[in-house]
Each structure stands twice: as C-alpha cells, then as structure tokens.
C-alpha cells in the first residue's frame, strides 16, 4: 500500500497523531514523494517548534512558502519532477493578514492592529497557532497554486484544538456581544434588558474596570470584521469536511500512541471528516512467533558462545517489542476496518534530512507494503 | 539555590513522545520518597500517570496514587469556575455570570484563557494556603507533566502576557503573583526530557535558548530518556557484520536485530555527546524493553534518577 492511494488526488492532506510519532517527518516525506511524482506540493507545519525546517535542511521557514531548491534534490541524488514548497506558520503574521483582509477601512485596520490587547494576544499567547493554522490552510487552498497541500499538526490533543479552531474563533468574535455589557449603552440595554447592568458589575469585580474598558475597545475595534471572519470560519469547516481533504493519522506501535490514534479516528468519524488511513511508523520487523530456542546454539557456533549469547539476549528483547507491534497492528486493523495501514519499519537512524526522507519514502510509497 | 526536589514546582516538558509522563512520575515518586507531600499535575487530559497507577484517570480530583504521592488532571473549565467563585464572592452572582451565554463563549474562546487558568491552578496547588479551594491538603512539591516544548513555554509565559494586558486590577494582581512564582528559580524548576535523537536534541537546545530569552530561566536538568544499552563493542559489531554461515531465518533475524540495535545505540551516543557538549546537568534513563511501562518500571527509573537530581 502506498500513501499515494490514501491521498487519491485530494487537494489537502492533514497529518495528525500524537507527539513524537514522526508526524513532521512523515508529512515532509509525503510532500517530497508527491512532488517527486510531478505535483506541485506545499507542506505546512503549525508546530510551534521548528522541526520542519530541520527536516528539509532549510535554515528557517517564514510565514510564506519557500521553494526547496531543486539543487538540494540533485545533491541528495533525488529525482523530483514537480516542486516542493514549505512553510512554517507564523500565527502573529497570519492574524495580521486576516485583519488586513477583513478590515472595512484603514481606520478600523489601524484600530485593531494598534490595540494593545490584540497585540498581546496575537503575539504571545499559546493556542493562537491553532486559530491561525486553519486560516493559513484555507488561504493557501484558495490561492490555487498547489496541486496538494500537506498539513503537519501539533500533537493530537492539541490537534483536536485545531479542528475546533474555526468554530472557536467564530464564537470568540461572537462574544463581541459582550461589548454591550462592557459599554452598556442604549443598544445593549435594548437587547439584554435589565440584567445587563448586573452582569457588568460582576465582571467588573473579576477583572477591574480598566481591563473591561480595554476589552470593550478591543471588541469594538473588531467591529465590522466579525461577519467576514465568521463566514470564513464556516468555509474552513466546510473545506475540511469536503472531498478535497483527507486526514491521514500517523502513529507508532507504542501502546499510548495507538490509543491516541484510535481516539482521534473516532473523533474524525464523529465529525464526519474524511479519513483515509493510518501510517504506522517505526514498526519492528516481525520475525514471527516460531520458537527461537535454537538461535543461541546456532549463533554460538558461528560467533563463539559469548557473542552468540549476547545476540540471543538482544533478540529476546527485540522480539518482545516485535510482539507488541504485532498486537498494536491488529488493534489498529480491527479499529479501522477496510481502511489501509501503511507501515514504515524502524529505520536504523533517525530521519532528519532529504536522504532520510527518501529512505522513508521507499516504504511510504512502496507498491508492496500493503498490510 | 535549592536542590531540584526542594523547589515547590517542577515543570517537566520536552518534545512530544519523549516520555514526559514517565519522567514526571519518576520525579514525583522521588519527591514522595524524600518525604515531601507531592502531587503530579496532568494538563493534557491524557492522564497517563494516573492511569499507570490506578488504571483509570483521576480527573479533577486530588487523588492519592501511592503514599505521599497524589495526582490531579487539570480541567481548565473547572479551574476557571473555582477562581471566579472566589473572585465574585457570592454564589448567586457567580451563577448569573457563569450561566451567561456570551460570557461562556468568551471564556471558552478567548485566546490564552485556558492556558492562564491552567497555570493559575498549578500555582494554586503549590501554595501552602490554598486560595481557590477549601482543600486543606498542602503540597510541598508540585510536578507538572506539561505539554510539549512550544506549548509548555507558552503556558509559562501566559501570566506575564495577561499581566501586561490587564495593567491594573484583580487580573493584574493575580497574574503578577503567578508570574513571579514561575520566574523564581528558588521556587520553580524546569526539567526537559529528550530522546538521544537529532530532532529532540535540537528542540531541547532551542527550548533552553527560548526559556532564557523569554522567562530569564535556566533549565535545571535535562533527562535523556530511553537510551539503548551498548551491548556490543566495535570489534564485536564488525564480527556480526561479517558473520557468514548457514543460519536459519530466526538466527538471521537475530543477527539483523543485533546489528540494527548496535547502529541505533551508536547513533544515540553521538546525539548524547552533542547534547552534553552544549548543555549541563544531563542525565540518562535506560530504554526499557517492555511493551508497556508499569509501576515497578517507574520506581526503577525513579531510583536511578533521584541520585542525580
């Protein structure tokens, strides 16, 4: 089984899974493999850590896509018929761009960008990455410059955040209605009635009056942009659920990663999001469960007793892990039914450059790696 | 500067999948053995530590896992409720605010709100007089099984951000308290867990730089997890590579497994050396060839670790 069949001419491939399973590497490898096949591919990471740049040997990825220099492919001995572009999400810049796009006029634009709360929030707060990742994905897709966009996501509990991101953004904007509490003028009172003053005074007790005024300004500065941003969040959701998108889960055979993959798979099903299969990374070769009693003697004859014994002990440990892997694969197969598993063996070295990605692709894009 | 275990809060972070929960559990056990009332705080809703001890998550209840060692899984929504209840004072008023639909939207969606109440609750657990709850339990040591490096740093930084946003008032005062607590190396320690591989090592070094830059904090300890044993010497590995004889499939597989493990163990040592050249206070934990780690494994790792912390 090749991941090519998982992607099956879709425009967006979202790679999700728990931390440390090799998601960034698998995303980059899939993007490279599809580019080698002739497509123009962009790979996007929203991981706050700078890993993708590492994988592609790029010094730093900005908020714009950068083409991986074809000479790098040549130097690594790869034949790439298409193009590979890469970017790392800069949440702050993406948020600014969004404001630029939806501000009705220069004055509102300046009001938002210059708002202190906006600056602090869009800059520094954990979690804004997820909000903006979906926005960037949508923007790239709308731009129409790529045959395929591969999205690498943060670890899966956070990846659930990113699935929720468009809706949460919409709700946050919606809570601008709070401004009626915050500055209860005639409009606010008309809508919310007399309770308004009470909620306002409770909030004041929690936050202090100054913060309330700042918040009020913040929401007012968002003013007319809210509708545009809300509509956009709805379109992002629609795109994720459409036939243009596919979700590929990445896991290792480790038990907690497998549990995460199963959990994530169920969440995708609940949301009716398109799921095409699971990449299982770092699978130990399965020597089968035939007896290994003779191994120590055979090896002892060949290598001498001491070394033979060491190899046999090592093999005992190895088989324990291979057996766990076998059970994990069974569990995954049972869980996903007819959907495919693509297996990548536990490679001897870790993968962090183009040559490594290519080694991984011998398995990701193998015709015979069906499981 | 107090020893790591004598601090009040230990924040355990690292790249995804490196074994943060395992190391948090090991540090928690070491704390309890040292006679400290210790609580492990799980924040990612995965409850790996408490599941390993109790086979079920503990949820948002401070629950004893073993003598002297408790755990809690932080639910930001519940923590926010606790905080607001204290701030608002009256139960009736609290209900009015909390049941307000727009307030709910705002609190759920405001960027950083969840992170703020999460670090706020962690801080609360580390106070000898517990300000948000009527709980009488006091903890000498709070060990946080924190999110991966990027988010982990974000959580540590959040109080400062909100402190700056609020300028004055109750939020400012609260954020200030939390911020000065987590920035105080006498009270807060940071442990980074890594694997001896290229990217986790890079991420550890990046995190160290960012932690210094953004929090003015140094890493107290780096724990390199899952280090393979060096079973074979160089000459032995050469003999394995050259071994040429009639072997059945099993013996062939054994030979291959020995060679690939040797290669991995060697590649790991290269990364470990690189990390040690760049950073101090690096200790290691062995790879355990177990399908799934159990209590006795945590205990083993904990005893190995405590001598070096």
XYZ file of C-alpha atoms in Angstrom:
680
model
C 0.000 0.000 0.000
C 1.290 3.400 -0.953
C 0.233 6.660 0.661
C -0.468 7.782 -2.875
C -3.663 5.788 -2.694
C -4.568 7.432 0.589
C -4.233 10.845 -0.968
C -6.007 9.843 -4.133
C -5.995 13.206 -5.941
C -7.244 15.124 -2.912
C -6.033 18.683 -2.570
C -5.360 18.713 1.151
C -3.747 16.042 3.288
C -3.869 16.648 7.047
C -1.401 14.519 9.010
C -2.458 14.110 12.628
C -1.317 11.978 15.551
C 0.211 12.136 18.998
C 3.556 13.739 19.734
C 6.839 12.155 18.770
C 5.465 9.644 16.292
C 7.313 11.256 13.398
C 4.410 13.299 12.075
C 6.515 16.176 10.846
C 8.883 13.780 9.132
C 6.059 11.769 7.590
C 4.378 14.983 6.375
C 7.601 16.152 4.783
C 8.226 12.712 3.275
C 4.714 12.527 1.804
C 5.129 16.013 0.348
C 8.511 15.089 -1.115
C 7.178 11.841 -2.567
C 4.209 13.524 -4.225
C 6.470 16.261 -5.578
C 8.823 13.629 -6.961
C 5.785 12.236 -8.714
C 5.281 15.512 -10.571
C 2.927 17.500 -8.354
C 3.405 20.993 -7.044
C 3.204 20.436 -3.299
C 3.269 22.738 -0.282
C 3.951 21.353 3.179
C 2.848 23.451 6.146
C 3.713 22.922 9.782
C 1.866 24.585 12.621
C 4.081 23.069 15.218
C 5.491 25.798 17.406
C 8.855 24.057 17.409
C 10.995 24.499 14.335
C 11.176 20.975 13.128
C 10.130 21.067 9.548
C 12.925 23.429 8.607
C 15.177 20.849 10.187
C 13.769 18.035 8.108
C 14.135 19.893 4.873
C 17.524 21.335 5.624
C 16.138 24.858 5.316
C 17.675 27.365 7.709
C 14.360 28.942 8.681
C 10.865 28.845 7.263
C 8.852 32.051 7.288
C 5.144 32.618 7.044
C 5.369 32.457 3.259
C 6.044 29.307 1.322
C 9.627 28.810 0.253
C 10.571 26.509 -2.573
C 13.053 23.828 -1.662
C 15.949 24.411 -4.023
C 15.964 21.720 -6.737
C 19.736 21.648 -6.442
C 19.302 20.188 -2.994
C 17.437 17.278 -4.564
C 20.214 16.756 -7.064
C 22.822 16.903 -4.347
C 20.893 14.218 -2.464
C 20.588 12.150 -5.639
C 16.802 12.520 -5.861
C 14.765 12.899 -8.995
C 11.906 15.306 -8.316
C 9.677 16.074 -11.280
C 7.358 18.502 -9.508
C 8.012 21.237 -6.974
C 8.275 21.135 -3.206
C 7.397 24.224 -1.189
C 7.454 24.519 2.552
C 6.347 26.969 5.182
C 6.095 27.261 8.909
C 3.116 29.064 10.292
C 3.716 32.401 11.958
C 0.499 32.894 13.905
C 1.014 36.595 14.503
C 1.596 37.396 10.844
C -1.345 35.283 9.754
C -3.606 37.042 12.239
C -2.384 40.419 10.965
C -3.047 39.351 7.390
C -6.559 38.330 8.341
C -7.185 41.733 9.861
C -5.819 43.400 6.734
C -8.197 41.369 4.651
C -11.369 41.972 6.622
C -10.926 45.479 7.899
C -13.501 47.600 6.037
C -11.255 50.643 6.006
C -7.860 51.923 7.006
C -9.124 53.366 10.273
C -10.551 50.050 11.528
C -7.416 48.263 10.388
C -5.223 50.588 12.427
C -7.595 50.356 15.376
C -7.246 46.577 15.568
C -3.557 46.295 14.776
C -2.790 49.082 17.238
C -4.979 47.679 20.015
C -2.885 46.629 22.966
C -4.921 43.543 23.777
C -4.774 42.428 20.175
C -1.012 42.839 20.128
C -0.506 40.816 23.278
C -2.914 38.076 22.300
C -1.870 37.588 18.717
C 1.764 37.658 19.683
C 2.351 35.740 22.786
C -0.443 33.510 23.855
C -0.252 29.772 23.469
C -3.087 28.485 21.348
C -3.245 31.256 18.785
C -1.305 28.954 16.455
C -4.282 26.690 16.089
C -6.596 29.537 15.278
C -4.383 30.697 12.514
C -3.332 27.370 11.074
C -6.742 26.740 9.630
C -6.809 30.246 8.258
C -3.485 29.749 6.503
C -4.517 26.377 5.146
C -7.628 27.929 3.699
C -5.707 30.818 2.220
C -3.216 28.508 0.509
C -6.022 26.382 -0.815
C -7.935 29.393 -2.124
C -4.798 30.697 -3.809
C -4.962 27.635 -6.036
C -1.224 27.483 -6.639
C -0.738 23.940 -5.407
C -1.843 20.522 -6.527
C -1.539 19.317 -2.952
C -1.138 20.907 0.473
C 0.200 18.675 3.251
C -0.509 19.950 6.756
C 1.513 18.822 9.740
C -0.305 19.357 13.042
C 0.644 19.638 16.697
C 0.212 16.601 18.973
C -3.263 15.167 18.805
C -4.976 16.566 21.893
C -3.914 19.900 20.515
C -4.826 18.757 17.045
C -8.352 18.495 18.329
C -7.992 22.128 19.248
C -7.115 22.909 15.716
C -10.188 21.094 14.451
C -12.192 23.259 16.796
C -10.270 26.368 15.875
C -12.553 27.866 13.219
C -15.580 27.434 15.409
C -13.858 28.777 18.466
C -12.702 31.824 16.563
C -16.228 32.418 15.349
C -17.536 32.133 18.899
C -14.920 34.428 20.267
C -15.858 37.027 17.696
C -19.465 36.348 18.578
C -18.773 37.142 22.179
C -18.125 40.675 20.976
C -21.708 40.942 22.069
C -20.060 41.256 25.440
C -19.280 44.776 24.417
C -22.891 45.547 25.136
C -22.189 44.559 28.708
C -18.888 46.255 28.712
C -20.236 49.552 27.495
C -23.918 49.191 28.209
C -25.389 51.920 26.117
C -28.851 52.119 24.724
C -28.301 49.287 22.270
C -27.101 46.871 24.862
C -29.946 47.533 27.197
C -32.463 47.067 24.471
C -31.140 43.618 23.634
C -30.351 42.251 27.037
C -32.750 44.013 29.272
C -32.109 44.983 32.807
C -29.901 42.063 33.794
C -27.135 43.654 31.810
C -26.062 46.092 34.452
C -25.752 43.277 36.961
C -23.535 41.068 34.787
C -21.455 44.117 34.079
C -20.896 44.817 37.737
C -19.992 41.182 38.457
C -17.478 41.177 35.630
C -16.057 44.387 36.950
C -15.413 42.715 40.256
C -13.453 39.952 38.482
C -11.438 41.971 36.029
C -11.372 45.530 37.303
C -12.857 48.443 35.416
C -9.776 49.279 33.366
C -9.487 45.865 31.821
C -13.191 45.981 30.994
C -12.727 49.237 29.160
C -9.728 47.884 27.269
C -11.689 44.773 26.341
C -14.572 46.888 25.202
C -12.278 48.830 22.905
C -10.828 45.608 21.630
C -14.192 44.208 20.658
C -15.337 47.485 19.204
C -12.225 47.656 17.067
C -13.117 44.271 15.639
C -16.486 45.782 14.854
C -17.466 45.153 11.275
C -14.856 42.491 10.627
C -16.746 39.939 12.645
C -19.127 38.928 9.920
C -16.364 38.331 7.387
C -14.337 36.270 9.830
C -17.360 34.245 10.894
C -18.256 33.425 7.325
C -14.704 32.420 6.674
C -14.600 30.099 9.677
C -17.661 28.354 8.282
C -15.965 27.917 4.912
C -12.852 26.471 6.555
C -15.030 23.896 8.294
C -16.736 23.041 5.041
C -13.401 22.613 3.285
C -12.112 20.230 5.968
C -15.222 18.088 5.615
C -15.218 18.129 1.825
C -13.942 15.575 -0.665
C -10.981 17.836 -1.344
C -9.477 16.935 2.029
C -8.187 13.753 3.564
C -6.968 13.052 7.090
C -4.072 10.649 7.478
C -3.288 9.520 11.006
C 0.313 8.899 11.970
C 1.239 6.655 14.872
C 3.901 4.297 16.157
C 3.120 0.832 17.537
C 3.679 2.117 21.076
C 0.593 1.492 23.113
C -0.220 5.058 24.085
C 0.295 6.314 20.507
C -2.048 3.608 19.269
C -4.664 4.626 21.838
C -4.331 8.208 20.670
C -4.754 7.176 17.046
C -7.868 5.176 17.915
C -9.269 8.122 19.853
C -8.515 10.507 17.045
C -10.019 8.193 14.470
C -13.265 8.161 16.450
C -13.299 11.911 16.743
C -12.899 12.193 12.985
C -15.788 9.805 12.457
C -17.987 11.752 14.863
C -17.302 14.889 12.910
C -17.753 13.115 9.590
C -14.330 14.224 8.484
C -12.742 12.319 5.607
C -10.260 9.752 6.913
C -8.230 7.645 4.510
C -5.792 5.556 6.524
C -3.036 5.250 9.098
C 0.715 5.453 8.677
C 2.407 3.314 11.317
C 5.954 4.497 11.812
C 8.849 2.617 13.458
C 7.491 -0.905 13.188
C 9.928 -3.637 14.233
C 10.348 -6.359 11.608
C 8.286 -9.281 12.725
C 10.386 -12.456 12.910
C 7.194 -14.433 13.553
C 6.393 -16.360 16.676
C 8.136 -19.607 15.799
C 10.402 -20.867 18.588
C 13.828 -19.301 18.885
C 15.356 -21.959 21.135
C 17.966 -22.999 18.612
C 19.127 -19.474 17.921
C 21.619 -19.207 20.750
C 23.312 -22.501 19.843
C 23.442 -21.717 16.133
C 24.871 -18.273 16.775
C 27.237 -19.653 19.375
C 28.695 -21.996 16.785
C 29.175 -19.163 14.339
C 30.246 -16.344 16.685
C 31.520 -18.040 19.783
C 29.497 -18.640 22.952
C 29.787 -15.202 24.483
C 28.818 -13.133 21.465
C 26.201 -15.699 20.483
C 24.608 -15.350 23.897
C 24.574 -11.564 23.675
C 22.931 -11.660 20.268
C 20.335 -14.096 21.576
C 19.569 -11.877 24.624
C 19.245 -8.883 22.378
C 16.892 -10.884 20.190
C 14.697 -11.762 23.179
C 14.255 -8.063 23.895
C 13.693 -7.328 20.238
C 11.015 -9.995 19.967
C 9.146 -8.569 22.933
C 8.866 -5.296 21.058
C 8.033 -7.001 17.760
C 5.242 -8.871 19.504
C 3.855 -5.657 20.961
C 3.970 -4.165 17.456
C 2.080 -7.135 16.050
C -0.634 -6.715 18.660
C -0.808 -2.972 18.060
C -1.248 -3.507 14.337
C -4.022 -5.996 14.998
C -5.738 -3.473 17.230
C -5.477 -0.773 14.589
C -6.754 -3.054 11.851
C -9.734 -4.033 13.913
C -10.446 -0.391 14.587
C -10.282 0.919 11.056
C -11.808 -1.964 9.129
C -11.188 -1.713 5.418
C -9.062 1.407 5.553
C -5.390 0.763 4.905
C -2.380 0.768 7.207
C 0.901 1.894 5.656
C 3.882 0.527 7.566
C 7.273 2.173 7.877
C 9.885 -0.011 9.592
C 12.037 1.160 12.458
C 14.954 2.570 10.497
C 18.444 2.313 11.949
C 18.995 6.078 12.051
C 16.549 8.844 12.734
C 15.351 10.804 9.743
C 16.188 14.486 9.527
C 17.381 15.245 6.009
C 16.367 14.697 2.387
C 18.228 11.413 2.137
C 16.395 10.235 5.237
C 13.025 11.304 3.821
C 13.822 9.363 0.678
C 14.653 6.270 2.720
C 11.308 6.620 4.435
C 9.579 7.007 1.087
C 10.807 3.599 -0.058
C 8.219 2.382 2.427
C 5.588 5.126 2.298
C 5.366 4.842 -1.471
C 6.058 1.134 -1.773
C 3.784 -0.838 -4.039
C 4.081 -3.964 -1.932
C 3.925 -2.598 1.607
C 0.262 -3.492 1.998
C -0.722 -4.501 5.474
C 19.845 27.661 45.056
C 17.802 24.745 46.447
C 18.146 21.270 45.033
C 15.566 20.458 42.402
C 13.456 18.332 44.741
C 13.463 21.122 47.329
C 11.688 23.513 44.994
C 7.932 23.854 45.141
C 7.106 23.462 41.477
C 8.821 21.339 38.844
C 7.727 21.860 35.285
C 8.516 18.826 33.085
C 8.450 19.489 29.350
C 10.121 18.223 26.165
C 9.311 17.283 22.582
C 6.200 15.169 22.050
C 6.625 11.457 22.681
C 9.894 11.594 24.614
C 8.448 10.266 27.856
C 7.457 13.367 29.818
C 4.808 11.448 31.753
C 7.278 8.713 32.662
C 9.823 11.225 33.922
C 7.129 13.206 35.782
C 6.053 10.022 37.537
C 9.671 9.174 38.359
C 10.306 12.645 39.816
C 7.015 12.508 41.727
C 7.987 9.169 43.276
C 11.404 10.522 44.181
C 9.764 13.532 45.864
C 7.422 11.320 47.874
C 10.313 9.085 48.924
C 12.174 12.174 50.112
C 9.259 12.757 52.496
C 7.587 15.520 50.520
C 3.849 15.585 50.012
C 3.880 15.545 46.246
C 1.225 15.997 43.586
C 1.585 15.299 39.892
C -0.410 17.685 37.744
C -1.503 16.351 34.396
C -2.544 19.015 31.945
C -3.081 17.386 28.568
C -6.177 15.416 29.600
C -4.363 12.205 28.815
C -3.849 11.222 32.427
C -1.052 8.854 31.560
C 0.484 8.904 35.013
C -2.691 8.279 36.963
C -3.786 5.584 34.530
C -0.498 3.803 35.033
C -1.008 3.859 38.815
C -4.733 3.349 39.067
C -5.819 2.034 35.681
C -8.169 4.987 35.422
C -7.829 8.726 35.176
C -8.263 10.712 38.384
C -9.996 13.661 36.733
C -10.157 16.972 38.529
C -9.934 15.422 41.975
C -6.776 15.426 44.033
C -6.345 11.697 44.431
C -3.648 9.751 46.247
C -1.815 7.338 43.944
C 0.625 5.931 46.481
C 1.743 7.048 49.945
C 2.713 10.722 49.761
C 2.018 10.980 46.036
C -1.198 12.402 44.613
C -2.335 13.380 41.130
C -4.819 15.720 39.543
C -5.776 16.269 35.927
C -6.436 19.931 35.330
C -9.703 20.801 33.684
C -9.462 24.487 32.696
C -13.224 24.934 32.843
C -13.411 23.693 36.434
C -10.356 25.726 37.401
C -11.952 28.848 35.951
C -15.104 28.175 37.951
C -13.073 27.831 41.138
C -11.239 31.040 40.522
C -14.330 33.033 39.635
C -16.253 31.730 42.627
C -13.590 33.163 44.900
C -13.372 36.409 42.956
C -17.084 37.018 42.743
C -17.679 36.038 46.331
C -21.402 35.388 46.174
C -22.746 32.145 44.815
C -25.822 33.819 43.325
C -23.780 36.395 41.447
C -21.340 33.741 40.289
C -24.227 31.787 38.785
C -25.522 34.827 36.939
C -22.139 35.416 35.374
C -21.313 31.818 34.651
C -24.630 30.995 33.090
C -24.453 33.945 30.775
C -24.140 32.610 27.246
C -21.844 35.328 25.974
C -19.596 35.037 28.955
C -19.343 31.300 28.285
C -18.357 31.886 24.653
C -15.879 34.478 25.647
C -14.237 32.380 28.349
C -14.078 29.268 26.161
C -12.683 31.014 23.143
C -10.520 33.841 24.433
C -7.001 33.011 23.254
C -4.872 32.069 26.198
C -7.689 31.875 28.752
C -7.340 28.125 29.148
C -3.586 28.404 29.494
C -3.953 31.135 32.097
C -6.313 29.202 34.330
C -4.193 26.077 33.878
C -1.016 27.735 35.115
C -3.143 29.516 37.707
C -4.373 26.198 39.094
C -0.833 24.807 39.108
C 0.240 27.837 41.102
C -2.710 27.387 43.442
C -1.709 23.800 44.183
C 1.773 24.984 45.101
C 0.510 27.464 47.714
C 0.595 26.432 51.347
C -2.588 28.400 51.965
C -4.791 27.212 49.136
C -6.501 30.365 47.857
C -9.059 28.905 45.419
C -10.370 25.908 47.278
C -11.344 24.964 50.764
C -8.990 21.980 50.390
C -6.882 21.536 53.483
C -4.293 19.464 51.665
C -0.989 21.188 51.274
C 1.722 20.027 48.952
C 5.423 20.501 49.371
C 6.066 19.714 45.736
C 4.005 20.045 42.546
C 5.297 18.175 39.499
C 3.716 19.276 36.216
C 3.514 16.816 33.344
C 3.463 19.737 30.926
C 2.657 19.937 27.208
C 5.387 19.720 24.559
C 8.062 22.406 24.463
C 6.305 25.008 22.291
C 3.077 24.891 24.256
C 4.908 24.333 27.503
C 6.774 27.595 27.123
C 3.533 29.282 26.071
C 1.889 28.230 29.327
C 4.790 29.506 31.421
C 4.704 32.813 29.562
C 0.947 33.331 29.732
C 0.793 35.011 33.189
C 3.195 37.712 32.006
C 1.110 38.313 28.898
C -2.074 38.731 30.908
C -0.264 40.817 33.476
C 0.696 43.204 30.688
C -2.774 43.164 29.169
C -4.505 43.939 32.422
C -2.160 46.702 33.645
C -4.132 47.219 36.863
C -6.915 45.486 38.763
C -7.559 41.972 40.098
C -6.424 40.096 36.983
C -3.192 42.038 37.006
C -2.595 41.211 40.652
C -3.349 37.530 40.172
C -1.239 37.228 37.015
C 1.584 39.056 38.767
C 1.637 36.560 41.617
C 1.704 33.592 39.273
C 4.304 35.173 37.032
C 6.709 35.983 39.850
C 6.290 32.467 41.234
C 7.112 30.696 37.982
C 10.006 33.039 37.267
C 11.601 32.490 40.653
C 14.311 29.831 40.344
C 14.239 29.315 44.101
C 10.668 28.033 43.827
C 10.223 26.831 40.258
C 12.388 24.335 38.417
C 12.278 23.282 34.770
C 13.186 19.793 33.588
C 13.406 18.970 29.903
C 13.029 15.414 28.713
C 14.682 14.427 25.441
C 15.488 11.349 23.432
C 19.035 10.851 22.198
C 17.998 11.680 18.629
C 18.717 14.570 16.295
C 15.427 16.454 16.496
C 14.663 16.084 20.203
C 18.190 17.282 20.944
C 17.702 20.300 18.667
C 14.386 21.054 20.284
C 15.907 20.826 23.755
C 18.614 23.306 22.833
C 16.082 25.648 21.198
C 13.893 25.438 24.269
C 16.811 26.264 26.538
C 17.543 29.372 24.476
C 13.884 30.478 24.386
C 13.359 29.831 28.098
C 16.320 32.054 28.891
C 15.215 34.723 26.465
C 11.545 34.847 27.354
C 11.465 33.838 31.012
C 15.009 34.544 32.168
C 15.096 30.954 33.458
C 17.701 28.246 33.092
C 16.902 24.553 32.713
C 17.524 22.702 35.982
C 18.016 19.291 34.447
C 17.855 17.543 31.109
C 16.785 13.913 31.233
C 17.675 11.864 28.189
C 15.211 9.025 28.127
C 15.251 5.588 26.520
C 18.976 5.230 25.975
C 19.785 1.869 24.389
C 22.370 -0.265 26.131
C 25.717 -0.619 24.403
C 25.677 -4.367 24.158
C 28.296 -4.847 21.511
C 31.792 -3.461 21.247
C 33.052 -2.105 17.916
C 35.041 -5.282 17.120
C 32.050 -7.428 18.061
C 29.815 -5.423 15.730
C 32.339 -5.999 12.952
C 32.233 -9.710 13.590
C 28.444 -9.582 13.422
C 28.524 -7.678 10.150
C 30.924 -10.201 8.633
C 29.256 -13.261 10.083
C 28.665 -15.610 7.264
C 27.359 -19.049 7.828
C 24.400 -21.304 7.456
C 21.732 -19.861 9.699
C 18.008 -20.422 9.719
C 15.585 -17.494 9.333
C 15.297 -16.927 13.093
C 19.033 -16.753 13.624
C 19.345 -14.446 10.620
C 16.694 -12.189 12.117
C 18.570 -12.231 15.435
C 21.751 -11.188 13.697
C 19.991 -8.381 11.881
C 18.330 -7.180 15.081
C 21.713 -7.117 16.835
C 23.248 -5.012 14.086
C 20.439 -2.516 13.882
C 20.356 -2.108 17.615
C 24.078 -1.577 17.624
C 23.692 1.122 14.956
C 20.942 2.821 16.904
C 22.840 2.677 20.174
C 25.833 4.212 18.427
C 23.769 6.978 16.755
C 22.223 7.720 20.166
C 25.655 8.142 21.748
C 26.583 10.662 19.049
C 23.496 12.733 19.880
C 24.032 12.375 23.610
C 27.598 13.630 23.269
C 26.386 16.561 21.185
C 23.845 17.483 23.855
C 26.412 17.180 26.641
C 28.819 19.434 24.780
C 26.159 22.146 24.614
C 24.326 21.721 27.893
C 24.916 20.863 31.531
C 23.074 18.676 34.014
C 22.304 15.945 31.503
C 21.321 12.598 32.978
C 20.080 9.487 31.214
C 17.460 6.821 31.707
C 17.757 3.410 30.075
C 15.444 2.128 27.351
C 13.177 -0.451 28.946
C 12.316 -3.366 26.734
C 8.765 -3.592 27.972
C 5.635 -3.478 25.841
C 4.156 -1.008 28.333
C 5.681 0.582 31.416
C 4.241 -0.370 34.791
C 4.633 0.835 38.361
C 7.765 -1.158 39.053
C 9.353 0.425 35.978
C 8.559 3.943 37.214
C 10.039 3.002 40.556
C 13.205 1.683 38.933
C 13.603 4.817 36.820
C 12.852 6.990 39.806
C 15.608 5.440 41.916
C 18.045 5.846 39.066
C 17.088 9.474 38.659
C 16.935 10.667 42.263
C 20.651 10.298 42.825
C 21.289 12.770 40.066
C 18.621 15.391 40.729
